Amino acid sequence: MNIDIIRGHLRTLFPSNKILDEVKSQYINADRQNAIPFMDTPINGNLGDQALAMAGLHVLAQERPSSSLLEIQNYQVRSSLRFLHDNLKPGTPIFWNGGGNIGSLYPYEEHNRWESFKAFKESPIVVFPQSVHFSSDLKGQRMLKSSVRNYSLKKELTVFLREEKSFNFFRKNYPEVESYLAPDTVFLLDEYVSKFLKNLSVSVCSSLREMI
């Protein structure tokens, strides 16, 4: 097993006090009744990754102006799960940053999502537009099987895919998960996704059916 994945499991069980202090600081200064987390923003210097995160935060700020956004960076995810579960208002939607990390190429990020599905069983989760790739070797196919199981067990999960190849792959392999083809996050101001975000309630699926 990847050493980062092992560290992630340990961080879930034994959160870092330093990271908890960082997350608590955001929460204390937010409107706690309307706090919404935006998970997995990057700390690296990749301009494309930074642009995706900035666009996602901008879209949420524009489309959900009454919400207080909590930016949870990728290294903070595991240590923050228990705290967010215990302190967010029940049914609070959880948003995940977009990108290209569903699959075996970035197993740490994929495992982080699986753990969030377990932590927020009663909350709708929305994954911003992603690309999907699983390697064709035994390791990749085993991870695909685990991924399908983890995504399929999560109720009120919506995944946006940013190109047709990923969308078709996801629809075929994850038939029980609500999935939609959408532009990359930097183009998320299109009318369809904007309307989705404005009308998101406790039931993601109901909101989507009303719009379609």
Tab-separated table of C-alpha atoms in Angstrom:
chain	number	residue	atom	x	y	z
A	1	MET	CA	0.000	0.000	0.000
A	2	ASN	CA	1.185	3.536	-0.843
A	3	ILE	CA	2.892	5.182	2.158
A	4	ASP	CA	0.808	8.353	1.669
A	5	ILE	CA	-2.377	6.306	1.891
A	6	ILE	CA	-1.180	4.742	5.129
A	7	ARG	CA	-0.402	8.212	6.494
A	8	GLY	CA	-3.865	9.310	5.445
A	9	HIS	CA	-5.536	6.505	7.369
A	10	LEU	CA	-3.487	7.402	10.434
A	11	ARG	CA	-4.460	11.076	10.083
A	12	THR	CA	-8.133	10.085	10.025
A	13	LEU	CA	-7.712	8.135	13.257
A	14	PHE	CA	-5.279	10.557	14.880
A	15	PRO	CA	-5.845	14.083	13.491
A	16	SER	CA	-2.988	16.559	13.514
A	17	ASN	CA	-3.540	19.183	16.226
A	18	LYS	CA	-1.844	21.798	14.055
A	19	ILE	CA	-4.205	21.107	11.159
A	20	LEU	CA	-7.226	21.026	13.462
A	21	ASP	CA	-6.257	24.468	14.764
A	22	GLU	CA	-6.100	25.757	11.176
A	23	VAL	CA	-9.541	24.382	10.336
A	24	LYS	CA	-11.068	25.512	13.633
A	25	SER	CA	-9.763	29.032	13.003
A	26	GLN	CA	-11.698	29.180	9.737
A	27	TYR	CA	-14.805	27.720	11.355
A	28	ILE	CA	-14.758	30.113	14.317
A	29	ASN	CA	-14.603	33.091	11.966
A	30	ALA	CA	-17.355	31.786	9.680
A	31	ASP	CA	-21.128	31.986	9.858
A	32	ARG	CA	-21.425	28.580	11.495
A	33	GLN	CA	-25.047	28.038	10.489
A	34	ASN	CA	-24.115	28.497	6.837
A	35	ALA	CA	-20.606	27.064	6.741
A	36	ILE	CA	-19.887	24.930	3.672
A	37	PRO	CA	-16.571	23.148	3.047
A	38	PHE	CA	-14.776	23.179	-0.286
A	39	MET	CA	-12.459	20.189	-0.078
A	40	ASP	CA	-9.084	19.338	-1.606
A	41	THR	CA	-7.696	22.682	-2.745
A	42	PRO	CA	-4.008	22.452	-3.709
A	43	ILE	CA	-0.929	23.770	-1.973
A	44	ASN	CA	1.427	23.092	-4.882
A	45	GLY	CA	2.611	25.762	-7.294
A	46	ASN	CA	0.902	24.304	-10.364
A	47	LEU	CA	-0.946	27.222	-11.940
A	48	GLY	CA	-3.590	24.981	-13.508
A	49	ASP	CA	-4.439	23.406	-10.153
A	50	GLN	CA	-4.564	26.820	-8.494
A	51	ALA	CA	-6.828	28.179	-11.238
A	52	LEU	CA	-9.285	25.307	-10.786
A	53	ALA	CA	-9.478	25.897	-7.047
A	54	MET	CA	-9.887	29.655	-7.445
A	55	ALA	CA	-12.638	29.132	-10.019
A	56	GLY	CA	-14.445	26.658	-7.766
A	57	LEU	CA	-14.336	29.005	-4.796
A	58	HIS	CA	-15.490	31.900	-6.982
A	59	VAL	CA	-18.439	29.941	-8.366
A	60	LEU	CA	-19.589	28.869	-4.904
A	61	ALA	CA	-19.226	32.419	-3.579
A	62	GLN	CA	-21.264	33.757	-6.504
A	63	GLU	CA	-23.964	31.114	-6.531
A	64	ARG	CA	-24.329	30.573	-2.776
A	65	PRO	CA	-23.724	34.089	-1.402
A	66	SER	CA	-25.287	33.348	1.992
A	67	SER	CA	-22.782	30.568	2.672
A	68	SER	CA	-19.489	30.865	4.521
A	69	LEU	CA	-16.914	28.865	2.588
A	70	LEU	CA	-14.368	26.781	4.450
A	71	GLU	CA	-11.390	26.032	2.218
A	72	ILE	CA	-9.984	22.649	3.198
A	73	GLN	CA	-6.626	22.115	1.514
A	74	ASN	CA	-5.610	18.641	0.408
A	75	TYR	CA	-3.212	18.063	3.289
A	76	GLN	CA	-5.977	19.064	5.754
A	77	VAL	CA	-8.677	16.703	4.509
A	78	ARG	CA	-8.100	13.643	6.686
A	79	SER	CA	-7.476	15.537	9.916
A	80	SER	CA	-10.574	17.681	9.386
A	81	LEU	CA	-13.175	14.985	8.660
A	82	ARG	CA	-14.222	14.227	12.219
A	83	PHE	CA	-14.287	17.889	13.232
A	84	LEU	CA	-16.395	18.884	10.219
A	85	HIS	CA	-18.769	15.973	10.775
A	86	ASP	CA	-19.274	16.936	14.419
A	87	ASN	CA	-19.667	20.684	13.851
A	88	LEU	CA	-21.356	21.320	10.519
A	89	LYS	CA	-25.119	21.695	10.435
A	90	PRO	CA	-26.743	18.329	9.582
A	91	GLY	CA	-27.284	17.936	5.865
A	92	THR	CA	-24.675	20.535	4.928
A	93	PRO	CA	-23.572	19.925	1.327
A	94	ILE	CA	-19.909	19.046	0.871
A	95	PHE	CA	-18.158	20.284	-2.276
A	96	TRP	CA	-15.040	18.717	-3.753
A	97	ASN	CA	-12.599	20.549	-5.978
A	98	GLY	CA	-12.398	19.490	-9.614
A	99	GLY	CA	-9.390	18.321	-11.571
A	100	GLY	CA	-8.118	15.024	-12.887
A	101	ASN	CA	-7.609	12.807	-9.879
A	102	ILE	CA	-10.390	10.222	-9.923
A	103	GLY	CA	-8.543	6.996	-10.546
A	104	SER	CA	-5.309	5.159	-9.898
A	105	LEU	CA	-2.986	7.951	-11.020
A	106	TYR	CA	-3.494	9.882	-7.755
A	107	PRO	CA	-4.520	7.239	-5.195
A	108	TYR	CA	-4.103	9.531	-2.167
A	109	GLU	CA	-6.718	11.988	-3.458
A	110	GLU	CA	-9.052	9.159	-4.441
A	111	HIS	CA	-8.799	7.578	-0.975
A	112	ASN	CA	-9.504	10.982	0.590
A	113	ARG	CA	-12.822	11.121	-1.255
A	114	TRP	CA	-13.724	7.600	-0.126
A	115	GLU	CA	-13.109	8.581	3.484
A	116	SER	CA	-15.269	11.683	3.105
A	117	PHE	CA	-18.109	9.530	1.759
A	118	LYS	CA	-17.951	7.504	4.983
A	119	ALA	CA	-17.664	10.586	7.207
A	120	PHE	CA	-20.603	12.462	5.640
A	121	LYS	CA	-23.139	9.690	5.141
A	122	GLU	CA	-26.108	12.030	5.679
A	123	SER	CA	-24.809	14.981	3.640
A	124	PRO	CA	-25.020	15.507	-0.110
A	125	ILE	CA	-21.596	15.536	-1.743
A	126	VAL	CA	-20.835	17.259	-5.042
A	127	VAL	CA	-17.629	16.603	-6.949
A	128	PHE	CA	-16.755	19.413	-9.350
A	129	PRO	CA	-15.754	18.429	-12.917
A	130	GLN	CA	-13.163	15.681	-12.961
A	131	SER	CA	-11.314	13.429	-15.379
A	132	VAL	CA	-11.083	9.705	-14.674
A	133	HIS	CA	-8.249	7.289	-15.358
A	134	PHE	CA	-7.546	3.804	-14.034
A	135	SER	CA	-4.534	1.895	-15.318
A	136	SER	CA	-5.221	-1.381	-17.105
A	137	ASP	CA	-2.872	-3.416	-14.889
A	138	LEU	CA	-4.037	-5.531	-11.956
A	139	LYS	CA	-3.385	-2.757	-9.435
A	140	GLY	CA	-5.435	-0.250	-11.417
A	141	GLN	CA	-8.336	-2.643	-11.917
A	142	ARG	CA	-8.402	-3.530	-8.234
A	143	MET	CA	-8.564	0.147	-7.400
A	144	LEU	CA	-11.376	0.640	-9.911
A	145	LYS	CA	-13.377	-2.094	-8.183
A	146	SER	CA	-12.815	-0.440	-4.795
A	147	SER	CA	-13.674	2.960	-6.225
A	148	VAL	CA	-16.966	1.749	-7.712
A	149	ARG	CA	-17.899	0.178	-4.369
A	150	ASN	CA	-17.124	3.336	-2.374
A	151	TYR	CA	-18.910	5.705	-4.747
A	152	SER	CA	-21.945	3.434	-5.129
A	153	LEU	CA	-22.456	3.133	-1.357
A	154	LYS	CA	-22.679	6.931	-0.925
A	155	LYS	CA	-26.203	8.296	-1.082
A	156	GLU	CA	-26.761	11.810	-2.473
A	157	LEU	CA	-23.524	11.874	-4.422
A	158	THR	CA	-23.220	13.873	-7.626
A	159	VAL	CA	-20.138	13.778	-9.833
A	160	PHE	CA	-19.500	16.117	-12.749
A	161	LEU	CA	-17.146	14.921	-15.489
A	162	ARG	CA	-15.282	17.423	-17.652
A	163	GLU	CA	-14.896	15.501	-20.922
A	164	GLU	CA	-16.836	12.816	-22.779
A	165	LYS	CA	-14.321	9.988	-22.378
A	166	SER	CA	-14.417	10.277	-18.591
A	167	PHE	CA	-18.177	10.819	-18.611
A	168	ASN	CA	-18.824	7.673	-20.671
A	169	PHE	CA	-16.415	5.632	-18.549
A	170	PHE	CA	-18.042	6.845	-15.337
A	171	ARG	CA	-21.572	6.228	-16.564
A	172	LYS	CA	-20.636	2.684	-17.580
A	173	ASN	CA	-18.737	1.738	-14.422
A	174	TYR	CA	-20.648	3.758	-11.799
A	175	PRO	CA	-24.277	3.352	-12.947
A	176	GLU	CA	-25.676	3.970	-9.454
A	177	VAL	CA	-24.041	7.401	-9.104
A	178	GLU	CA	-25.613	10.609	-10.411
A	179	SER	CA	-23.164	11.906	-13.019
A	180	TYR	CA	-23.262	14.747	-15.517
A	181	LEU	CA	-21.060	16.063	-18.277
A	182	ALA	CA	-20.063	19.662	-17.555
A	183	PRO	CA	-17.373	22.149	-18.549
A	184	ASP	CA	-14.148	22.342	-16.593
A	185	THR	CA	-14.437	24.292	-13.339
A	186	VAL	CA	-13.115	27.485	-14.880
A	187	PHE	CA	-16.242	27.499	-17.069
A	188	LEU	CA	-18.696	26.637	-14.290
A	189	LEU	CA	-20.670	29.827	-14.694
A	190	ASP	CA	-22.700	28.220	-17.446
A	191	GLU	CA	-26.439	28.355	-16.816
A	192	TYR	CA	-26.943	24.662	-16.080
A	193	VAL	CA	-24.451	24.276	-13.267
A	194	SER	CA	-25.226	27.708	-11.835
A	195	LYS	CA	-28.873	26.736	-11.519
A	196	PHE	CA	-27.865	23.434	-9.915
A	197	LEU	CA	-25.803	25.198	-7.261
A	198	LYS	CA	-28.479	27.760	-6.462
A	199	ASN	CA	-31.135	25.113	-5.954
A	200	LEU	CA	-29.077	22.497	-4.126
A	201	SER	CA	-30.976	21.350	-1.062
A	202	VAL	CA	-30.638	18.397	1.275
A	203	SER	CA	-31.651	16.158	-1.605
A	204	VAL	CA	-29.227	16.642	-4.472
A	205	CYS	CA	-31.005	14.129	-6.631
A	206	SER	CA	-34.396	15.840	-6.272
A	207	SER	CA	-32.911	19.191	-7.237
A	208	LEU	CA	-31.271	17.710	-10.291
A	209	ARG	CA	-34.459	16.007	-11.459
A	210	GLU	CA	-36.363	19.284	-11.151
A	211	MET	CA	-33.864	21.038	-13.415
A	212	ILE	CA	-33.632	18.375	-16.097
